CSV table of C-alpha atoms and ligand atoms in Angstrom, one decimal:
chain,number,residue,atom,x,y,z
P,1,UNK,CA,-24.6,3.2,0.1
P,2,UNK,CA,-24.8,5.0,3.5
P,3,UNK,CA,-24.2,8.7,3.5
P,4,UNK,CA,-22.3,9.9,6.6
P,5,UNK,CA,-22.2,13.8,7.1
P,6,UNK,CA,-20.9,13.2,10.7
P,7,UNK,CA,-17.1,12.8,12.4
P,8,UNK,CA,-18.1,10.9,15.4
P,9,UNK,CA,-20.5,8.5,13.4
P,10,UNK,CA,-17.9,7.8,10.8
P,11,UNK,CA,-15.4,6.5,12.6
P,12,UNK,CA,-17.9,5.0,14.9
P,13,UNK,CA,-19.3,2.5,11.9
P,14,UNK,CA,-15.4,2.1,11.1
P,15,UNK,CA,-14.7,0.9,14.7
P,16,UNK,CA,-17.7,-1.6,14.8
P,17,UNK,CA,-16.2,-2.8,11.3
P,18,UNK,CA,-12.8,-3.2,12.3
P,19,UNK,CA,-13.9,-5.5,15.2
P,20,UNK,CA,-15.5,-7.6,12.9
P,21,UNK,CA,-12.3,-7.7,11.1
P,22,UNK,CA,-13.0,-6.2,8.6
P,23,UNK,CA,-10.1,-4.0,6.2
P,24,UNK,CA,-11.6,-0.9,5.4
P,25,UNK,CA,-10.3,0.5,1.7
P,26,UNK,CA,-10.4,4.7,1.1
P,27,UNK,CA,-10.7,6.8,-1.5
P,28,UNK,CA,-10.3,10.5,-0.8
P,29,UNK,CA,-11.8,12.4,-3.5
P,30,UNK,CA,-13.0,16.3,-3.9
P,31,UNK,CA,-16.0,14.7,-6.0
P,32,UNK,CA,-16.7,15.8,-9.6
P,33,UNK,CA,-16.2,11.7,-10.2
P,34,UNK,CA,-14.5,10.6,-13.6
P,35,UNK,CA,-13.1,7.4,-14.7
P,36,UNK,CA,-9.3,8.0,-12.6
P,37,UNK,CA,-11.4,8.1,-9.4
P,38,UNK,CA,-13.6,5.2,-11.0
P,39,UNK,CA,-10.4,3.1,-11.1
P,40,UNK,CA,-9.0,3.4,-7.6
P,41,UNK,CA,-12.5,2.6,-6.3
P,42,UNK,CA,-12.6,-0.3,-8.3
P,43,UNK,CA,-8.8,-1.2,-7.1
P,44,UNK,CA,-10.0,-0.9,-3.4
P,45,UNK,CA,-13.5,-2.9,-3.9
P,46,UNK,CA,-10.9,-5.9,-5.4
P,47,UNK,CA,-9.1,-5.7,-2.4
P,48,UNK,CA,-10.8,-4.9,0.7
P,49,UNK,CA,-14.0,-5.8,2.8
P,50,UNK,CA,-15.4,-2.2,3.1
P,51,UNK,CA,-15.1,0.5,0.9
P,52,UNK,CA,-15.4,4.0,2.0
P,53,UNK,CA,-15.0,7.4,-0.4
P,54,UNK,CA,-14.8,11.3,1.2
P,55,UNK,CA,-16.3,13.4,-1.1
P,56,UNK,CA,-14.8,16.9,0.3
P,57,UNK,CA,-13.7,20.4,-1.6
P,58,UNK,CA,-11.0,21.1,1.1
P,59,UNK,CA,-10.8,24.4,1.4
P,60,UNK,CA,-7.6,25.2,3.2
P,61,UNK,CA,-5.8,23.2,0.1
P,62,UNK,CA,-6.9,26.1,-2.6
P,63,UNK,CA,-4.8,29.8,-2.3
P,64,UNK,CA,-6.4,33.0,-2.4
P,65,UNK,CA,-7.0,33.2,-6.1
P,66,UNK,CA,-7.2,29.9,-6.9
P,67,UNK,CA,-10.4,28.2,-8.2
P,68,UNK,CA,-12.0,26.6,-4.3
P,69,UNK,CA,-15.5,28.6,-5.5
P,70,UNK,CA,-16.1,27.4,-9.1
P,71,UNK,CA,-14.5,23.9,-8.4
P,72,UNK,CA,-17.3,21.7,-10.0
P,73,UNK,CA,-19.4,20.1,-7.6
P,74,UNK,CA,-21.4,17.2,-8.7
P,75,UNK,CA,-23.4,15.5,-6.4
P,76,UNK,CA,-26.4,13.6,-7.8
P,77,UNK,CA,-24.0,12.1,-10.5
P,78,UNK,CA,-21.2,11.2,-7.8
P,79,UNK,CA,-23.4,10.1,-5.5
P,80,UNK,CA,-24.6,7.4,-8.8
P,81,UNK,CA,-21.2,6.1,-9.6
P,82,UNK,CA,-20.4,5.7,-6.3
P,83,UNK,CA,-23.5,3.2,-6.0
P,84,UNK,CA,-23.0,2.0,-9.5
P,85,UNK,CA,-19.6,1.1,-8.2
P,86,UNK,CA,-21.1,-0.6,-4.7
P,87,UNK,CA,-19.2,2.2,-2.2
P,88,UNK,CA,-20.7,1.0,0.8
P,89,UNK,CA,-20.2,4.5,2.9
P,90,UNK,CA,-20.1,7.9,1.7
P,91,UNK,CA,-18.0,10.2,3.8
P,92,UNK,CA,-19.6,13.7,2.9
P,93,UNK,CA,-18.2,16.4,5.9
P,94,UNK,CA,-19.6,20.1,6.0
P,95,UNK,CA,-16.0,22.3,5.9
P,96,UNK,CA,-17.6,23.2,9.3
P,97,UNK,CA,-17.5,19.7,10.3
P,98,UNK,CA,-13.9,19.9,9.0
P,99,UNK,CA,-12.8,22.6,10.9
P,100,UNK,CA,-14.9,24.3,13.3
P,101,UNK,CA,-14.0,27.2,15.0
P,102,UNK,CA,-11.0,27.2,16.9
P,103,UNK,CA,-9.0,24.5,14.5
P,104,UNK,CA,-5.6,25.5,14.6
P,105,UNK,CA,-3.1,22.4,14.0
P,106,UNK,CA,-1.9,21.9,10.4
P,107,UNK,CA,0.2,18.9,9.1
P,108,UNK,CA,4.0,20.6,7.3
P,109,UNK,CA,7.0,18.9,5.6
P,110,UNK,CA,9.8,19.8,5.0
P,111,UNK,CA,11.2,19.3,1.8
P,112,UNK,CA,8.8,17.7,-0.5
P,113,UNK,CA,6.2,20.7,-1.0
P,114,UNK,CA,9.6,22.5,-2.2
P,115,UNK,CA,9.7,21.3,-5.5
P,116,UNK,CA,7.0,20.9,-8.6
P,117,UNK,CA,3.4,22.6,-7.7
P,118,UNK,CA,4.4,23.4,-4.4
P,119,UNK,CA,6.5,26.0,-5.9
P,120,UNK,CA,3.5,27.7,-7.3
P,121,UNK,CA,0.9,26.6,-4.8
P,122,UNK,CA,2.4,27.8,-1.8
P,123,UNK,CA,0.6,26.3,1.2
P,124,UNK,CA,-1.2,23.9,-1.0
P,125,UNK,CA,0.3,20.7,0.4
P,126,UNK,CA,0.0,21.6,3.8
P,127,UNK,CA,-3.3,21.7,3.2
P,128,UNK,CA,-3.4,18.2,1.6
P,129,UNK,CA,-1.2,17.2,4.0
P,130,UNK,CA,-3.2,18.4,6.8
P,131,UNK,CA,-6.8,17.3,5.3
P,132,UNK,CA,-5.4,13.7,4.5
P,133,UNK,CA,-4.5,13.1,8.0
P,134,UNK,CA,-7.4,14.1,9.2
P,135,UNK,CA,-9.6,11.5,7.3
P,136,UNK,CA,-7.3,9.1,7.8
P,137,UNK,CA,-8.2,9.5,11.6
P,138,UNK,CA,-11.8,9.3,10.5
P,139,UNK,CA,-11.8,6.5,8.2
P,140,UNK,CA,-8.9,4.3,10.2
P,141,UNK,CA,-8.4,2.6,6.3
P,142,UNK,CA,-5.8,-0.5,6.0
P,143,UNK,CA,-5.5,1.4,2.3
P,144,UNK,CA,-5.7,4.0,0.6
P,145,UNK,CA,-5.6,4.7,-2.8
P,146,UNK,CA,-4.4,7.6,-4.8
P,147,UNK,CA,-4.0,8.7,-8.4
P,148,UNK,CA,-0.6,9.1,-10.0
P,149,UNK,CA,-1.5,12.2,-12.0
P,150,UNK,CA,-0.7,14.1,-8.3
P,151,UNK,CA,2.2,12.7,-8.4
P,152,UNK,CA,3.3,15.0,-5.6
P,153,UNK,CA,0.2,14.8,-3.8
P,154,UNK,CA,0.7,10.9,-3.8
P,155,UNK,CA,4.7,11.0,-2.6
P,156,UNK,CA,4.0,13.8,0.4
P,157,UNK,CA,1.5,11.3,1.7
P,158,UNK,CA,3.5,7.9,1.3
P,159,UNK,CA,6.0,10.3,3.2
P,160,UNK,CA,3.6,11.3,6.1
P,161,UNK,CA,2.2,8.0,6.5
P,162,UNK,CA,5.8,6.4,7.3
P,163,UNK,CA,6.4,9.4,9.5
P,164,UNK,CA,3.8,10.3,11.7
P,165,UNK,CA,3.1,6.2,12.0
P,166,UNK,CA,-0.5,5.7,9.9
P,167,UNK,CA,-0.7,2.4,9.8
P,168,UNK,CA,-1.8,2.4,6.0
P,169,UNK,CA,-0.8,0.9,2.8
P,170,UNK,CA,-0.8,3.9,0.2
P,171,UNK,CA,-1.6,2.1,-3.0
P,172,UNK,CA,-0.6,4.7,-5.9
P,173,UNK,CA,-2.5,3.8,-9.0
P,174,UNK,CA,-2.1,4.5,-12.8
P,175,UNK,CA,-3.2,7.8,-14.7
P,176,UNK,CA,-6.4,6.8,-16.3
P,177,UNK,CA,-6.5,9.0,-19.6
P,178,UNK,CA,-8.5,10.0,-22.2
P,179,UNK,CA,-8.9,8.1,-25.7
P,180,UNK,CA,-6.1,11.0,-27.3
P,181,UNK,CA,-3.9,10.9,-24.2
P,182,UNK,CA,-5.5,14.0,-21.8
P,183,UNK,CA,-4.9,12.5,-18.3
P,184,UNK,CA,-8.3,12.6,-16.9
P,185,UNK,CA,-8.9,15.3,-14.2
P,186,UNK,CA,-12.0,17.0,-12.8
P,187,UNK,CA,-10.8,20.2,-14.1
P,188,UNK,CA,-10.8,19.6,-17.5
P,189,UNK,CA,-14.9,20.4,-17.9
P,190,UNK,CA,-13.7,24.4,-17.2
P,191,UNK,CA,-11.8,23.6,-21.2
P,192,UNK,CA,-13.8,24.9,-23.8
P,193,UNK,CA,-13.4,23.2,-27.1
P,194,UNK,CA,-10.9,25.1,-28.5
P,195,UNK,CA,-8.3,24.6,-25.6
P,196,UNK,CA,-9.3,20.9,-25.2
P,197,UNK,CA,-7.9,20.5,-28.6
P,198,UNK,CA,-4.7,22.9,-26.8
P,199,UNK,CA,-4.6,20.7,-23.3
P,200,UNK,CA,-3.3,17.4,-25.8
P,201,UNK,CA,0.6,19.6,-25.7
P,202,UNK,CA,0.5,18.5,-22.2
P,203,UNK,CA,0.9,14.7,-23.2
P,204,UNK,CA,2.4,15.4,-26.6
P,205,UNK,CA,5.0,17.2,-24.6
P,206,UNK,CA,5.6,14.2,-22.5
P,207,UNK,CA,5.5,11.6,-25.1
P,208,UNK,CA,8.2,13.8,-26.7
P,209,UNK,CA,9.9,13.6,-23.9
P,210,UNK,CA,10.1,9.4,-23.1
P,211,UNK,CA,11.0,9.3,-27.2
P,212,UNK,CA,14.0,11.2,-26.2
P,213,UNK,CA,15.1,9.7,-23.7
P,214,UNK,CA,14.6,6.3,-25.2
P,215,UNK,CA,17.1,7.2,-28.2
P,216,UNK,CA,19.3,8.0,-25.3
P,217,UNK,CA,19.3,11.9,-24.8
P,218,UNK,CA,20.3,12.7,-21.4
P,219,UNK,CA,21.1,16.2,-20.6
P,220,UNK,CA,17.4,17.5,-19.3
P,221,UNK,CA,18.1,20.6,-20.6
P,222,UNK,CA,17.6,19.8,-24.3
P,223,UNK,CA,14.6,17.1,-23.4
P,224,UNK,CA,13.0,20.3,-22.1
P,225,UNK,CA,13.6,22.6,-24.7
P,226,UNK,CA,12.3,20.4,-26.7
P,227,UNK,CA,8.9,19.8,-24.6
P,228,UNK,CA,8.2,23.3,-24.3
P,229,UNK,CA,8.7,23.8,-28.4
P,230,UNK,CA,5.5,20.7,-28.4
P,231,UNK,CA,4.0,22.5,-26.2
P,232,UNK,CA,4.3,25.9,-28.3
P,233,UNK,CA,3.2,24.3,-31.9
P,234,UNK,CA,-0.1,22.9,-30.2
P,235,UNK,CA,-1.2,25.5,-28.0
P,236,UNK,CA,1.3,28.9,-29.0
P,237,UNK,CA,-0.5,30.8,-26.0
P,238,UNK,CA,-0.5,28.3,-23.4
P,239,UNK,CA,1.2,29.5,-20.2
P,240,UNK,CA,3.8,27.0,-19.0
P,241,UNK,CA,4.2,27.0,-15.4
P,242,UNK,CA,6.5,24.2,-15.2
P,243,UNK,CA,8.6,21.6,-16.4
P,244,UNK,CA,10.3,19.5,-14.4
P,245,UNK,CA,12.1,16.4,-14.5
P,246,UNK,CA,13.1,15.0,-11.1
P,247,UNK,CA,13.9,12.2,-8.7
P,248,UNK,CA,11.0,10.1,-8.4
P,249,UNK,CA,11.5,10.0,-4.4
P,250,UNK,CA,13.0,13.1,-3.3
P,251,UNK,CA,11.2,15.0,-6.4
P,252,UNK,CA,14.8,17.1,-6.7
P,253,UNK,CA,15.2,18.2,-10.3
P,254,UNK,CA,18.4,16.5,-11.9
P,255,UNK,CA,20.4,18.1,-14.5
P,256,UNK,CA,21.1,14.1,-16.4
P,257,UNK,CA,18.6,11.2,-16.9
P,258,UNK,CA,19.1,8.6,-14.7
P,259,UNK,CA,17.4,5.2,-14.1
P,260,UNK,CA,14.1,6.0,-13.1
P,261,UNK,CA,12.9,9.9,-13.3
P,262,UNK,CA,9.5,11.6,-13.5
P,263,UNK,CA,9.0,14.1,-16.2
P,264,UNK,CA,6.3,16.4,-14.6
P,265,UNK,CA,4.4,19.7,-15.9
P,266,UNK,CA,1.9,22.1,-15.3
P,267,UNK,CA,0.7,24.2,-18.1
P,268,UNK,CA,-2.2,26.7,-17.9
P,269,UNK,CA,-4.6,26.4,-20.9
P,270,UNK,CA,-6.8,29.8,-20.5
P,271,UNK,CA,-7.4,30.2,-17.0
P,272,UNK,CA,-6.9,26.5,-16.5
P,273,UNK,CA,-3.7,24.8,-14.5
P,274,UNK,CA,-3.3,21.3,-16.0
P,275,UNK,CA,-0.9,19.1,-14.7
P,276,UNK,CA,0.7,15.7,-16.2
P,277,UNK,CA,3.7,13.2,-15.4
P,278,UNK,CA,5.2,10.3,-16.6
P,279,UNK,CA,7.4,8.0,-14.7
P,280,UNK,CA,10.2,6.8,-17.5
P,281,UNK,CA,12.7,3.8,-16.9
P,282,UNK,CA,16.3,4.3,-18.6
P,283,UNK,CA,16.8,1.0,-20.5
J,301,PAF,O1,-6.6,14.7,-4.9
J,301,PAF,C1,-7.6,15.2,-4.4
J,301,PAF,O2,-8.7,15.1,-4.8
J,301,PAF,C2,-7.4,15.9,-3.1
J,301,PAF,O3,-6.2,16.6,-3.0
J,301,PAF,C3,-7.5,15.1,-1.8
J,301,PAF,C4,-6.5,14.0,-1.7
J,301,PAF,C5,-8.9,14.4,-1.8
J,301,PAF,C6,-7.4,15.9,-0.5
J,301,PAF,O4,-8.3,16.9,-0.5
């Protein structure tokens, strides 16, 4: 695997690959690698000729007192999955590399960062937003590959793909979770033991939710009361931030099941935001 600290190399390498023909699969990642990042790599060295991963802790994505300086950073054992897993570039950019002095020009939507963790991340998804396209001008993929636990995350970019005219397949791939139901996620090594045990109200919550709505409850009102109660007998001082349940596209929260939602949350065990989701189909 070839590690590529450099812009104008990057997409130079991509550019002498793509006149060979060859499609070019991407991973984005932050690093601190676990099996959910595992499996999209996997997904995109099925399906393409190339496989390239950005390992980068985007700074302009975290708020003011949000955790950008204690994010885990793992190199050595990132840098041996990704080999393990036959990567064939490393995209590993300096934030100066990122944005050097002078960068002004920041990628907004409109609507969809209005709903979910955009409500308490303000600015968070412009800085996704903006990031994204940025290494998608690097990398040049045919597809990219995202994890369905940022459910929002995943939507904002399908959405500025189609509209700013990447010409990408966004390949949105299952929650990979742990053996008791814990969606993986990078931040779950800042638990300690005792609120690992707590983090399991986030699925409980959400199983609790799919049996309801598979015995046919519809108003969202009780299905919620009735997460957050989970939520309560598992971890009594966990600090919900939010539960939603919402149209899958438009991420608007509805007030009555309907064919296909997504029941989301974000709950803060200690000091730690965890988020969750399930996409449930109305029989
Ligand atoms: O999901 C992440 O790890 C990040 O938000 C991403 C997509 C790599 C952008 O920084």
């Amino acid at each position: 695997m070839k590690i590529i600290e450099k812009i104008l190399e990057m997409q130079s390498i991509i550019l002498n690959l793509k006149k060979k023909s060859k499609k070019i699969g991407f991973v984005p990642t932050m690093g601190a690698l676990h099996e959910g990042h595992l499996s999209l790599i996997r997904e995109a060295r099925k399906e393409n000729d190339i496989v390239v991963v950005s390992i980068f802790v985007n700074p302009i994505q975290f708020g003011p007192n949000e955790d950008l300086n204690k994010y885990p950073r793992t190199f050595e054992s990132d840098k041996k999955n990704l080999e393990r897993e036959k990567v064939d570039f490393l995209f590993f950019p300096t934030p100066m590399e990122m944005y050097p002095e002078g960068f002004e020009t920041y990628v907004n939507l409109k609507k969809l960062p209005y709903h979910l963790c955009g409500l308490s991340r303000p600015g968070h998804f412009e800085g996704v937003a903006t990031v994204v396209a940025k290494l998608f001008n690097i990398v040049m993929p045919d597809n990219a590959y995202f994890g369905q636990k940022d459910y929002q995350q995943a939507k904002i970019i399908e959405r500025m793909v189609l509209d700013l005219n990447f010409k990408i397949n966004i390949k949105i791939m299952p929650i990979v979770r742990e053996k008791d139901g814990l969606a993986m996620s990078s931040r779950n090594s800042y638990l300690t033991t005792e609120e690992r045990k707590k983090a399991l109200c986030l699925y409980q919550a959400l199983q609790k939710a799919k049996e309801m709505i598979e015995k046919g409850e519809i108003k969202i009102d009780v299905i919620k009361k009735e997460m957050e109660k989970t939520i309560k007998e598992i971890a009594p001082d966990a600090n919900i931030d939010y539960i939603a349940i919402v149209h899958p596209d438009t991420l608007s929260e509805l007030s009555v099941v309907e064919k296909r939602v997504v029941v989301a949350l974000a709950v803060f065990i200690g000091s730690t935001r965890l988020i969750d989701n399930f996409i449930i189909e109305r029989s």
